[in-house]
Amino acid sequence: MRAGLYYGWEGTAGSDTQALLAQVLDQVELGDHLGFDSCLFAESQFQETRASVSVPELIGALAGTTHGMRLGSANRQIALQHPARVVENYSVLDQLTNGRVICGIAVSEHEAGCVTYSVPFDERLPRFEEALDFMRKAWSYDAFAFNGTFTKFPRSASGLGKTFEAEPYTKSYLLPWQRVGKKTSYLGITPRSVQLPYPPIWIDVTQPATLTTAATRGCAILPPASMPHDVVVQRYQGFSAELHAVGRSLEEIERPLLRDVFVARSRQEAIELAGDAYQAQYRSHAALGELADADGRHLAADECTLEYLLQNHLIMGDPDEVFDQLKVLQQNTGINHVLCRMAPSGINHLDVLASMRLFAGEVITRLRS
Amino acid sequence: MQSPRVHPRAWSGLYNEVIEHAEFAESVGFDSFWLTEHHFWYDGYCPDLYPVLAAIARRTSKIGVGTGASLLGLHDPLREAQQIATLDVISNGRVILGLAPGYRPEEFEGFDIEKKTRGKRFYEGAEVMKKAFTGAAFSHHGEFFHYDDVRLEPAPLQRPHPPMWVGANRSHQQARNIGRAGLGFWEGPSMSIDTFAENVTVFKQAGRDAGHAEHDLKVGLMRDICIAETAEEALTIMDEDLLPMYEEQYVAYGYVPEASGNRREMLAHPVFQEIIAASMVGTPDQIIRQIESYRDAVPFHHFMPRIMHMSQKKDRLFRQMELFAREVVPYFK
């Protein structure tokens, strides 16, 4: 099983962002050195308790200082901007990282971001699906026209009788530099990505409807960190069924998961160092309506006791305990890639580094064997 | 990061090398390093500057990281502000913003924006960015953009905001608009010294009339540079690196119809004559004299030598950068 890092921004509003980002970049660079496979960053758009850090710039900063680690977003809200910008962004990042980008995308779950960017909240799922289809077309064709419900590319595509048309390579075909002054009927997005046909697309599955979206488009799923273990099991079971319906199987696809993981020399020490920070983080999740149990019931902040969190969300302890818990999770869900949120807001930077070193030295090595 | 017909290269190599170029520029003493943006261009012209500047910022420590220019007329200004703010924090306050409305029709077509609205969109976008950069909650209800009670966090480190320059074209109207908005005026590489002088006069007068302080009315100048130890070598660099870049881009863009193969005919075109006249080609002493002639006509605050041309020959580029930094820059500091 692969192991990576994950950074959300819970509880970071009002904090010293310069210090925070400096620590995050240092941690990720250490993670690359220690052999972590990946690092994803969450996108948050104008939520009260979270800083709205722009993820592409973090990935860009790390592109030149990391070497093997895959880098990406966990939940880029692609419905909130023109999908051509999303494609350009990931393509540039893929070039900058020599083909190490992961496109984690999500349907916007919070109204704040939709309101900010003037996207009707009830249109977010169809917009998300159309943006995803646009992205896959843009990466797969040299030049094309896209006449969607929400996106016209280029403008003249609105006259197209169908949703998509690749540029026809007929005898009248003009080379790109010969087209100036002619009607713009097809455009291509450059540069292309390094990874072929495009960087891997992982879809956040907070909403069960996205299981079908992922399965029918050959994308992996990414259950969020705040999803309880047993709901993750349900999601992967549901995804397996959706894949089966389209003639695929889970074994063909990377199977990642975001989890809260913290390692120390003993379980007691892990709880002492990180328990309060994780608890505060989950109270923040609950306050934003992001915490639900297996029955779909939203939890209140005061239900986030440490006992509840240790049973349903947190993986904490000494290296052996953490390894055992991850193996159980792997057996129950089928995951082969865990991304660890090891730095909840409020935890000491040096304690995070120590946990990373212990995890790399005594857990990752066993996960890979 | 272009891979043109005349010098095809792998894009990933270009993206890796640009970081090395910036590191070298910092090591020889340049104050800033700039990238420029275009979209849907056949040669892979970089469409997204901020992540690349972030990569440069992480590998350098003092050189300014600039956009020359970011096409604000095509973007959502709040999202752009978000990217800029994060970059400014990562870079410890080294962002310099060169902005422009954009001009290529296919870029507006691609983003489903009416090109004729670009001027208004640009200045409204700049107003939104300035509000966002304060870090305070703000609302904005303009002709193109609407935001309610949003707060940008993180805000940029630079206060009140990173320096903002606007890439000017030939028109007096653009110069007036920049002055009224109180933004920096930045002349592009191929305008003549007379056009530059006229536009700066218009810019400053418009700025004063709008009540902006003289010290806020900053002027920048960009010129193409081909510098070498001898004049002959400098002319060779112009012939091999600078002119092919313009030939391909200007033919591709349609400023000049594709010639039948006669290069002399293309170079005789008025557009190319203007480029050649505006470029600074020669030894360090000759370059100094040429810069001085501009400074004597129009005092400016920031000079931006465009030494990198599309051929991307690293050895030649680094030699030019070192020569410029060692022989020209100290004369003006």
XYZ file of C-alpha atoms in Angstrom:
702
model
C 0.000 0.000 0.000
C 1.219 3.495 -0.831
C 1.228 6.238 1.788
C 1.078 9.981 1.385
C 0.242 13.202 3.165
C -2.894 15.310 3.155
C -3.480 18.889 4.250
C -6.879 20.407 4.923
C -7.198 23.909 6.307
C -9.606 23.326 9.180
C -9.234 25.902 11.907
C -6.671 27.985 10.010
C -8.774 31.135 9.561
C -7.141 34.000 11.422
C -3.859 32.159 11.880
C -0.370 33.282 10.878
C -0.598 31.996 7.318
C 2.998 32.809 6.492
C 4.243 30.582 9.302
C 1.628 27.951 8.502
C 2.576 27.684 4.811
C 6.280 27.704 5.621
C 5.751 24.750 7.970
C 3.553 22.903 5.476
C 6.133 23.282 2.700
C 8.927 22.126 5.027
C 6.878 19.109 6.106
C 6.078 18.075 2.551
C 9.696 18.439 1.451
C 10.727 16.250 4.379
C 8.005 13.809 3.366
C 9.453 13.579 -0.138
C 12.867 12.919 1.342
C 11.479 10.240 3.663
C 9.693 8.417 0.866
C 6.059 9.400 1.190
C 4.393 8.669 -2.132
C 2.121 11.656 -2.440
C 0.711 14.837 -0.983
C -2.708 16.347 -1.609
C -4.025 19.721 -0.506
C -7.638 20.628 0.110
C -9.252 23.601 -1.583
C -11.497 25.755 0.533
C -13.417 28.677 -0.886
C -14.352 31.383 1.582
C -15.497 29.235 4.479
C -15.453 30.895 7.863
C -13.068 28.597 9.683
C -10.632 27.930 6.854
C -8.050 30.012 5.052
C -8.649 30.095 1.277
C -5.177 29.005 0.293
C -4.683 28.614 -3.458
C -3.537 25.033 -4.003
C -1.841 25.311 -7.443
C 0.732 27.705 -6.027
C 1.586 25.262 -3.224
C 2.037 22.502 -5.780
C 4.109 24.832 -7.941
C 6.331 25.738 -5.006
C 6.962 22.066 -4.284
C 7.485 21.115 -7.916
C 11.078 22.255 -7.901
C 12.001 21.035 -4.412
C 10.497 17.539 -4.435
C 11.506 14.726 -6.720
C 9.483 11.539 -6.405
C 6.358 12.561 -4.559
C 3.107 12.941 -6.472
C 1.381 16.250 -5.759
C -2.167 17.374 -6.199
C -5.452 18.761 -5.025
C -7.896 16.696 -2.959
C -11.119 18.445 -3.882
C -10.707 21.099 -6.572
C -14.160 22.545 -7.095
C -14.194 22.480 -10.852
C -17.746 23.793 -11.194
C -16.685 27.186 -9.882
C -14.551 28.303 -12.810
C -14.181 27.838 -16.552
C -12.987 24.246 -17.090
C -10.412 25.414 -19.643
C -8.650 27.181 -16.764
C -8.680 23.955 -14.762
C -7.148 22.038 -17.670
C -4.474 24.688 -18.215
C -3.673 24.743 -14.529
C -3.192 20.996 -14.150
C -1.298 20.732 -17.450
C 1.195 23.395 -16.396
C 1.582 21.713 -13.021
C 2.092 18.346 -14.684
C 4.839 19.844 -16.856
C 6.409 21.576 -13.860
C 6.431 18.366 -11.808
C 7.543 16.131 -14.710
C 4.308 14.173 -14.610
C 3.554 13.898 -10.898
C 0.201 15.643 -10.616
C -3.012 14.136 -9.251
C -6.286 15.928 -10.032
C -8.498 15.505 -7.010
C -11.844 17.121 -7.829
C -15.109 17.597 -6.020
C -18.664 18.818 -6.263
C -18.853 21.957 -4.137
C -20.406 20.999 -0.822
C -20.542 24.465 0.691
C -22.808 27.187 -0.527
C -20.253 29.891 0.346
C -18.000 29.066 -2.594
C -20.904 28.800 -5.040
C -22.329 32.116 -3.909
C -18.937 33.804 -4.178
C -18.460 32.712 -7.760
C -22.123 33.189 -8.761
C -22.791 29.498 -9.395
C -26.320 28.352 -8.429
C -25.903 25.793 -5.634
C -28.492 23.424 -7.057
C -26.614 23.298 -10.388
C -23.335 22.206 -8.859
C -23.583 18.501 -9.737
C -24.494 18.903 -13.436
C -21.882 21.663 -13.743
C -19.313 19.386 -12.124
C -20.087 16.547 -14.526
C -19.979 18.801 -17.570
C -16.673 20.323 -16.425
C -15.244 16.816 -15.945
C -16.331 15.788 -19.421
C -14.785 18.960 -20.831
C -11.486 18.240 -19.088
C -11.272 14.720 -20.481
C -12.034 15.943 -24.000
C -9.558 18.809 -23.759
C -6.762 16.455 -22.812
C -7.662 13.873 -25.412
C -7.932 16.049 -28.533
C -5.689 18.563 -30.259
C -8.422 21.081 -31.028
C -12.127 20.813 -30.499
C -15.432 22.600 -29.983
C -17.563 22.033 -26.871
C -21.165 23.151 -26.778
C -22.289 22.267 -23.265
C -25.129 23.602 -21.165
C -22.772 25.718 -19.076
C -19.595 25.914 -21.180
C -19.134 27.016 -24.789
C -15.631 26.554 -26.116
C -14.999 28.566 -28.191
C -17.923 31.017 -28.201
C -18.876 30.022 -31.721
C -19.498 26.453 -30.495
C -22.971 27.566 -29.479
C -23.873 27.056 -33.161
C -22.720 23.430 -33.066
C -25.507 20.930 -33.374
C -24.004 18.606 -30.767
C -22.093 18.795 -27.505
C -18.653 17.971 -28.805
C -16.802 17.957 -32.100
C -13.125 17.327 -32.650
C -11.507 19.495 -35.296
C -11.894 17.696 -38.615
C -8.556 17.114 -40.328
C -9.833 17.637 -43.882
C -8.045 18.928 -46.946
C -8.841 22.486 -45.989
C -7.076 21.995 -42.625
C -4.949 24.969 -41.666
C -1.912 24.786 -39.467
C -2.421 26.731 -36.242
C -0.309 29.648 -37.389
C -2.313 29.930 -40.561
C -5.619 30.510 -38.870
C -5.330 34.121 -37.919
C -8.177 36.224 -39.166
C -10.317 33.141 -39.769
C -13.390 32.275 -37.719
C -12.380 30.484 -34.518
C -14.312 27.236 -34.665
C -11.933 24.954 -32.763
C -9.318 25.604 -30.148
C -6.705 23.464 -28.434
C -5.437 23.826 -24.893
C -1.674 23.842 -24.465
C 0.691 22.829 -23.094
C -0.446 19.217 -22.908
C 0.019 17.216 -19.738
C 3.012 14.909 -19.383
C 0.930 11.998 -18.133
C -1.067 10.251 -20.839
C -3.838 10.519 -21.665
C -4.092 12.926 -18.706
C -3.213 13.127 -15.015
C -5.194 10.701 -12.838
C -8.551 12.134 -11.784
C -9.771 11.264 -8.286
C -13.306 12.233 -7.353
C -14.372 13.182 -3.842
C -17.356 10.963 -2.958
C -19.035 12.895 -0.187
C -22.078 12.656 -2.458
C -23.013 9.044 -3.346
C -24.103 10.192 -6.838
C -20.455 10.755 -7.708
C -19.793 7.004 -7.516
C -21.597 6.600 -10.837
C -19.808 9.623 -12.254
C -16.440 8.121 -11.349
C -17.220 4.609 -12.555
C -18.595 5.676 -15.937
C -15.621 7.918 -16.626
C -12.788 5.701 -15.438
C -11.871 7.874 -12.480
C -10.798 6.773 -9.011
C -12.753 7.806 -5.928
C -11.396 9.670 -2.918
C -13.427 9.394 0.280
C -12.820 12.497 2.402
C -10.933 12.489 5.706
C -14.086 13.312 7.676
C -15.942 10.215 6.452
C -16.193 7.479 9.144
C -14.457 4.160 8.436
C -17.709 2.215 7.980
C -19.051 4.747 5.461
C -15.784 4.411 3.526
C -16.461 0.667 3.373
C -19.934 1.407 1.984
C -18.522 3.818 -0.609
C -15.989 1.344 -1.902
C -18.602 -1.407 -2.001
C -20.908 0.895 -3.931
C -18.081 1.876 -6.264
C -17.247 -1.747 -6.903
C -20.860 -2.374 -7.920
C -20.870 0.671 -10.202
C -17.637 -0.488 -11.827
C -19.021 -3.961 -12.315
C -22.055 -2.453 -14.056
C -19.751 -0.907 -16.679
C -17.591 -3.983 -17.081
C -14.669 -2.871 -14.906
C -13.322 -3.950 -11.533
C -11.737 -2.309 -8.522
C -8.408 -4.004 -9.149
C -7.875 -1.890 -12.284
C -8.057 1.404 -10.443
C -5.973 3.129 -7.775
C -7.920 3.089 -4.513
C -6.967 6.025 -2.279
C -8.318 7.263 1.031
C -7.773 10.351 3.180
C -7.374 9.517 6.874
C -6.251 11.148 10.079
C -3.102 9.336 11.171
C -0.652 10.149 13.941
C 2.236 8.052 15.204
C 4.211 8.372 18.412
C 6.197 6.060 20.653
C 2.978 5.001 22.387
C -0.761 5.447 21.941
C -0.835 7.524 25.081
C 1.833 9.866 23.726
C 0.028 10.158 20.372
C -3.187 11.135 22.115
C -1.374 13.626 24.336
C 0.348 15.281 21.393
C -2.483 15.320 18.859
C -5.774 14.318 20.484
C -6.960 17.833 21.295
C -6.024 19.159 17.857
C -7.937 16.408 16.072
C -10.909 16.851 18.339
C -11.021 20.582 17.571
C -10.750 19.762 13.901
C -13.732 17.411 14.002
C -15.811 19.867 15.966
C -15.111 22.268 13.105
C -16.217 19.596 10.587
C -19.406 19.067 12.575
C -20.129 22.790 12.788
C -19.875 22.992 8.981
C -22.224 20.033 8.531
C -19.464 17.803 7.185
C -19.752 15.026 9.736
C -22.318 12.262 9.281
C -22.562 8.715 10.574
C -23.299 5.573 8.541
C -27.040 6.337 8.628
C -26.462 9.808 7.207
C -27.255 11.540 10.490
C -25.231 14.727 10.901
C -23.276 14.817 14.131
C -23.178 17.763 16.481
C -19.894 19.192 17.710
C -20.362 17.859 21.244
C -20.684 14.308 19.915
C -17.074 14.448 18.752
C -15.623 12.822 21.838
C -12.137 11.411 21.605
C -13.545 7.930 22.173
C -15.940 8.320 19.234
C -13.226 9.735 16.998
C -10.752 6.965 17.859
C -13.347 4.373 16.974
C -14.606 5.924 13.752
C -12.026 8.311 12.318
C -8.580 8.532 13.892
C -5.720 6.112 13.442
C -3.342 6.797 16.311
C -0.803 4.920 18.326
C 2.666 3.463 18.197
C 3.925 2.172 14.813
C 2.588 -1.351 15.374
C -0.869 -0.137 16.349
C -1.051 2.240 13.393
C 0.107 -0.456 10.999
C -2.494 -2.892 12.339
C -5.301 -0.343 12.048
C -4.311 0.503 8.472
C -4.204 -3.162 7.520
C -7.707 -3.697 8.904
C -8.892 -0.687 6.935
C -7.226 -2.049 3.835
C -8.863 -5.445 4.266
C -12.293 -3.898 4.807
C -12.188 -1.346 2.000
C -9.658 -2.620 -0.537
C -7.691 0.637 -0.507
C -4.109 0.644 -1.757
C -3.149 4.265 -1.048
C -3.664 6.084 2.249
C -3.030 9.836 2.518
C -2.436 10.867 6.101
C -3.610 14.087 7.654
C -0.873 14.332 10.263
C -0.891 18.060 10.922
C -4.228 19.242 12.285
C -4.336 22.914 13.115
C -2.775 23.675 16.482
C -0.322 20.800 16.587
C 3.347 21.511 17.101
C 5.403 21.466 13.898
C 8.189 19.420 15.487
C 5.691 16.812 16.692
C 4.418 16.486 13.121
C 7.940 15.968 11.815
C 8.577 13.320 14.464
C 5.368 11.503 13.557
C 6.324 11.627 9.874
C 9.751 10.169 10.557
C 8.343 7.384 12.697
C 5.646 6.623 10.150
C 8.115 6.557 7.261
C 10.644 4.429 9.091
C 8.372 1.910 10.775
C 5.026 1.887 9.002
C 5.538 2.715 5.320
C 8.272 0.122 5.028
C 5.901 -2.549 6.335
C 2.961 -1.330 4.235
C 5.045 -1.790 1.123
C 6.374 -5.227 1.951
C 7.982 28.181 -22.176
C 7.237 28.176 -25.866
C 8.145 25.432 -28.299
C 8.069 27.334 -31.612
C 8.532 25.977 -35.102
C 12.004 27.462 -35.338
C 13.240 25.915 -32.076
C 11.044 22.971 -31.017
C 11.663 21.754 -27.445
C 9.962 19.478 -24.953
C 7.729 21.524 -22.685
C 8.785 19.782 -19.506
C 12.385 20.696 -20.228
C 11.389 24.327 -20.655
C 9.504 24.370 -17.357
C 12.446 22.844 -15.524
C 14.934 25.217 -17.119
C 13.026 28.393 -16.344
C 13.665 27.763 -12.650
C 17.400 27.509 -13.369
C 17.242 30.726 -15.355
C 15.663 32.514 -12.402
C 18.229 31.124 -9.970
C 21.006 32.341 -12.246
C 19.373 35.751 -12.642
C 19.272 36.089 -8.864
C 22.894 34.982 -8.520
C 24.144 37.666 -10.922
C 22.098 40.391 -9.273
C 18.906 41.022 -11.221
C 16.135 42.583 -9.160
C 13.258 40.708 -10.748
C 12.300 37.874 -13.075
C 9.161 37.966 -15.205
C 6.985 35.499 -17.079
C 4.282 36.176 -19.613
C 0.965 34.563 -20.441
C -1.076 33.546 -23.473
C -3.698 30.870 -24.122
C -4.577 28.266 -26.743
C -1.374 28.985 -28.660
C 0.093 26.277 -30.826
C 3.545 26.486 -29.237
C 2.401 25.901 -25.661
C 2.759 29.488 -24.483
C 2.394 29.362 -20.693
C -1.249 29.993 -19.759
C -0.843 29.904 -15.974
C 1.931 31.970 -14.462
C 1.428 31.811 -10.730
C 2.349 28.162 -10.072
C 5.510 28.607 -12.157
C 6.410 31.754 -10.221
C 5.776 29.796 -7.027
C 8.292 27.191 -8.164
C 10.789 29.978 -8.828
C 10.046 31.659 -5.501
C 10.711 28.459 -3.554
C 14.114 28.034 -5.193
C 15.193 31.678 -4.824
C 15.232 34.037 -1.899
C 15.370 37.686 -2.946
C 14.575 38.178 -6.629
C 11.170 39.702 -7.379
C 8.777 37.386 -9.209
C 6.701 39.203 -11.780
C 3.898 38.647 -14.249
C 4.626 40.330 -17.518
C 1.694 40.339 -18.091
C -1.150 38.447 -16.519
C -4.208 38.889 -18.738
C -6.675 40.136 -16.173
C -9.263 40.817 -18.871
C -9.707 37.046 -19.204
C -9.792 36.076 -15.520
C -12.025 36.195 -12.481
C -10.311 38.870 -10.379
C -11.125 37.319 -6.997
C -9.664 33.968 -7.986
C -6.663 35.771 -9.420
C -6.298 37.693 -6.155
C -6.381 34.392 -4.275
C -3.528 33.017 -6.369
C -1.495 36.197 -6.062
C -1.958 36.383 -2.288
C -0.825 32.791 -1.755
C 2.170 33.408 -4.024
C 3.060 36.596 -2.158
C 3.024 34.703 1.154
C 5.082 31.803 -0.229
C 7.609 34.213 -1.747
C 7.869 36.348 1.422
C 6.445 39.387 -0.328
C 8.231 39.363 -3.701
C 5.351 39.456 -6.163
C 5.218 42.198 -8.801
C 2.058 42.332 -10.870
C 2.227 43.265 -14.508
C -1.325 43.191 -15.847
C -2.917 43.664 -19.243
C -6.421 43.410 -20.680
C -5.426 40.967 -23.432
C -5.770 41.426 -27.186
C -5.894 38.098 -28.998
C -9.406 37.293 -30.252
C -9.060 33.520 -29.823
C -8.350 33.952 -26.116
C -11.590 35.820 -25.598
C -13.394 33.300 -27.805
C -12.012 30.454 -25.704
C -13.204 31.910 -22.422
C -16.556 33.004 -23.863
C -15.902 36.690 -23.181
C -16.786 39.525 -25.524
C -13.507 41.120 -26.503
C -14.965 44.606 -26.654
C -15.623 44.460 -22.890
C -11.976 43.821 -22.028
C -11.117 47.389 -21.028
C -14.006 47.740 -18.598
C -13.532 44.199 -17.280
C -9.854 44.921 -16.728
C -10.286 48.056 -14.672
C -13.207 46.656 -12.706
C -11.082 43.560 -12.063
C -8.197 45.693 -10.817
C -10.590 47.462 -8.449
C -11.825 44.090 -7.111
C -8.262 42.886 -6.585
C -7.310 46.017 -4.652
C -10.351 45.542 -2.367
C -9.526 41.873 -1.880
C -5.856 42.535 -1.100
C -6.769 44.621 1.953
C -7.725 41.369 3.707
C -10.911 42.962 5.003
C -14.390 41.721 4.150
C -15.773 43.491 1.105
C -18.658 43.469 -1.311
C -18.563 44.490 -4.944
C -21.400 44.868 -7.400
C -20.120 46.097 -10.706
C -20.942 45.565 -14.351
C -19.124 42.250 -14.633
C -18.313 40.954 -11.149
C -20.461 40.493 -8.041
C -19.233 39.461 -4.613
C -20.975 39.664 -1.257
C -19.127 39.983 2.021
C -16.049 37.964 1.068
C -12.700 38.101 2.797
C -9.465 37.002 1.195
C -7.334 34.971 3.551
C -4.434 34.853 3.333
C -3.964 38.438 2.198
C -0.702 39.340 0.457
C 2.215 40.227 2.699
C 2.951 43.411 0.774
C 0.815 46.318 1.957
C -1.372 47.799 0.699
C -0.806 45.308 -2.127
C 1.911 44.058 -4.490
C 2.987 46.711 -6.993
C 0.611 46.779 -9.956
C 1.752 47.785 -13.424
C -0.286 47.851 -16.611
C 1.154 46.875 -19.967
C 0.454 49.761 -22.301
C -0.233 49.762 -26.005
C 0.207 52.675 -28.388
C -3.029 54.412 -27.535
C -3.345 57.580 -25.518
C -6.669 56.306 -24.163
C -4.957 53.361 -22.516
C -2.332 55.705 -21.043
C -5.119 57.914 -19.652
C -6.943 54.922 -18.198
C -3.817 53.688 -16.427
C -3.150 57.162 -14.993
C -6.722 57.581 -13.774
C -6.554 54.206 -12.039
C -3.299 55.168 -10.299
C -1.498 52.049 -11.547
C 2.053 51.821 -12.881
C 2.633 52.444 -16.599
C 4.732 49.858 -18.397
C 5.755 50.322 -21.997
C 6.067 47.246 -24.204
C 9.129 46.214 -26.189
C 8.423 47.525 -29.663
C 7.152 51.080 -29.174
C 9.359 53.906 -30.361
C 10.962 56.399 -27.992
C 8.619 59.128 -29.259
C 5.504 57.012 -28.596
C 6.874 56.190 -25.155
C 7.464 59.873 -24.335
C 4.008 60.931 -25.544
C 2.199 58.194 -23.653
C 4.042 58.853 -20.400
C 3.070 62.517 -20.611
C -0.579 61.569 -21.110
C -0.365 58.956 -18.316
C 1.107 61.351 -15.771
C -1.291 64.161 -16.554
C -4.271 61.823 -16.233
C -2.877 60.542 -12.934
C -2.398 64.049 -11.540
C -5.875 65.093 -12.692
C -7.305 62.077 -10.858
C -5.554 63.170 -7.667
C -2.845 60.510 -7.474
C 0.455 61.418 -5.848
C 3.423 61.840 -8.167
C 5.353 59.054 -6.456
C 2.546 56.610 -7.251
C 2.777 57.346 -10.979
C 5.545 54.923 -11.770
C 6.920 54.216 -15.240
C 8.535 51.027 -16.493
C 10.137 50.255 -19.831
C 10.736 46.897 -21.483
C 13.145 46.455 -24.360
C 14.481 43.493 -26.249
C 18.195 43.163 -25.583
C 20.923 41.414 -27.529
C 24.191 42.038 -25.709
C 27.652 40.653 -26.365
C 31.325 41.499 -26.012
C 31.417 42.666 -29.644
C 28.869 44.410 -31.818
C 29.180 41.663 -34.437
C 28.276 38.967 -31.956
C 25.329 41.021 -30.718
C 24.054 41.308 -34.283
C 24.429 37.563 -34.682
C 22.285 37.037 -31.575
C 19.646 39.355 -33.021
C 19.718 37.514 -36.313
C 19.619 34.017 -34.825
C 17.423 34.486 -31.756
C 15.438 37.730 -31.689
C 14.222 38.155 -35.245
C 13.154 34.521 -35.793
C 11.032 34.851 -32.664
C 9.243 37.894 -34.032
C 9.000 36.464 -37.522
C 7.227 33.360 -36.363
C 5.007 35.013 -33.776
C 4.044 37.981 -35.908
C 3.323 35.821 -38.945
C 1.420 33.376 -36.708
C -0.490 36.180 -35.153
C -1.218 37.771 -38.495
C 0.525 41.071 -38.128
C 2.563 40.151 -41.159
C 1.393 37.836 -43.931
C 3.636 34.829 -44.382
C 6.381 35.712 -46.787
C 7.104 33.529 -49.745
C 10.469 32.645 -48.261
C 12.322 35.860 -48.807
C 13.526 36.937 -45.408
C 14.751 40.306 -46.615
C 11.212 41.071 -47.790
C 9.797 40.266 -44.367
C 12.370 42.341 -42.541
C 11.566 45.328 -44.758
C 7.987 45.321 -43.478
C 7.244 48.422 -41.332
C 6.382 46.249 -38.326
C 9.816 44.639 -38.350
C 11.519 47.939 -38.961
C 9.877 49.245 -35.795
C 10.999 46.189 -33.824
C 14.578 46.514 -35.018
C 14.623 50.230 -34.235
C 13.259 49.665 -30.719
C 15.574 46.755 -29.834
C 18.837 47.401 -28.048
C 21.654 45.529 -29.729
C 25.342 45.881 -29.056
C 28.143 45.875 -26.532
C 27.504 46.887 -22.907
C 28.603 50.457 -23.665
C 26.273 50.656 -26.628
C 23.378 49.300 -24.558
C 24.102 51.823 -21.816
C 23.973 54.682 -24.340
C 20.702 53.385 -25.731
C 19.082 53.115 -22.292
C 20.359 56.572 -21.433
C 18.709 58.011 -24.537
C 15.362 56.714 -23.269
C 16.012 57.936 -19.758
C 16.940 61.393 -20.994
C 13.696 61.555 -22.987
C 11.479 60.060 -20.268
C 12.624 59.314 -16.708
C 11.512 55.833 -15.693
C 11.681 53.773 -12.514
C 12.099 50.238 -13.763
C 13.875 48.834 -16.801
C 12.998 45.324 -17.942
C 15.470 43.786 -20.373
C 13.983 40.915 -22.347
C 17.062 38.811 -22.912
C 15.350 35.436 -23.167
C 14.185 34.750 -26.690
C 12.474 31.675 -27.986
C 15.596 29.804 -28.987
C 16.362 29.205 -25.298
C 20.054 28.546 -25.825
C 21.116 28.450 -22.206
C 24.818 29.207 -22.591
C 24.151 32.221 -24.772
C 21.346 33.393 -22.473
C 23.455 33.113 -19.337
C 26.388 34.934 -20.955
C 24.072 37.796 -21.897
C 22.493 37.908 -18.450
C 25.864 37.992 -16.763
C 27.196 40.678 -19.105
C 24.136 42.859 -18.596
C 24.181 42.420 -14.821
C 27.917 43.002 -14.522
C 28.424 45.864 -16.982
C 25.112 47.648 -17.472
C 23.165 47.442 -14.226
C 25.871 48.997 -11.982
C 26.013 52.044 -14.282
C 22.405 52.879 -13.457
C 22.317 51.991 -9.761
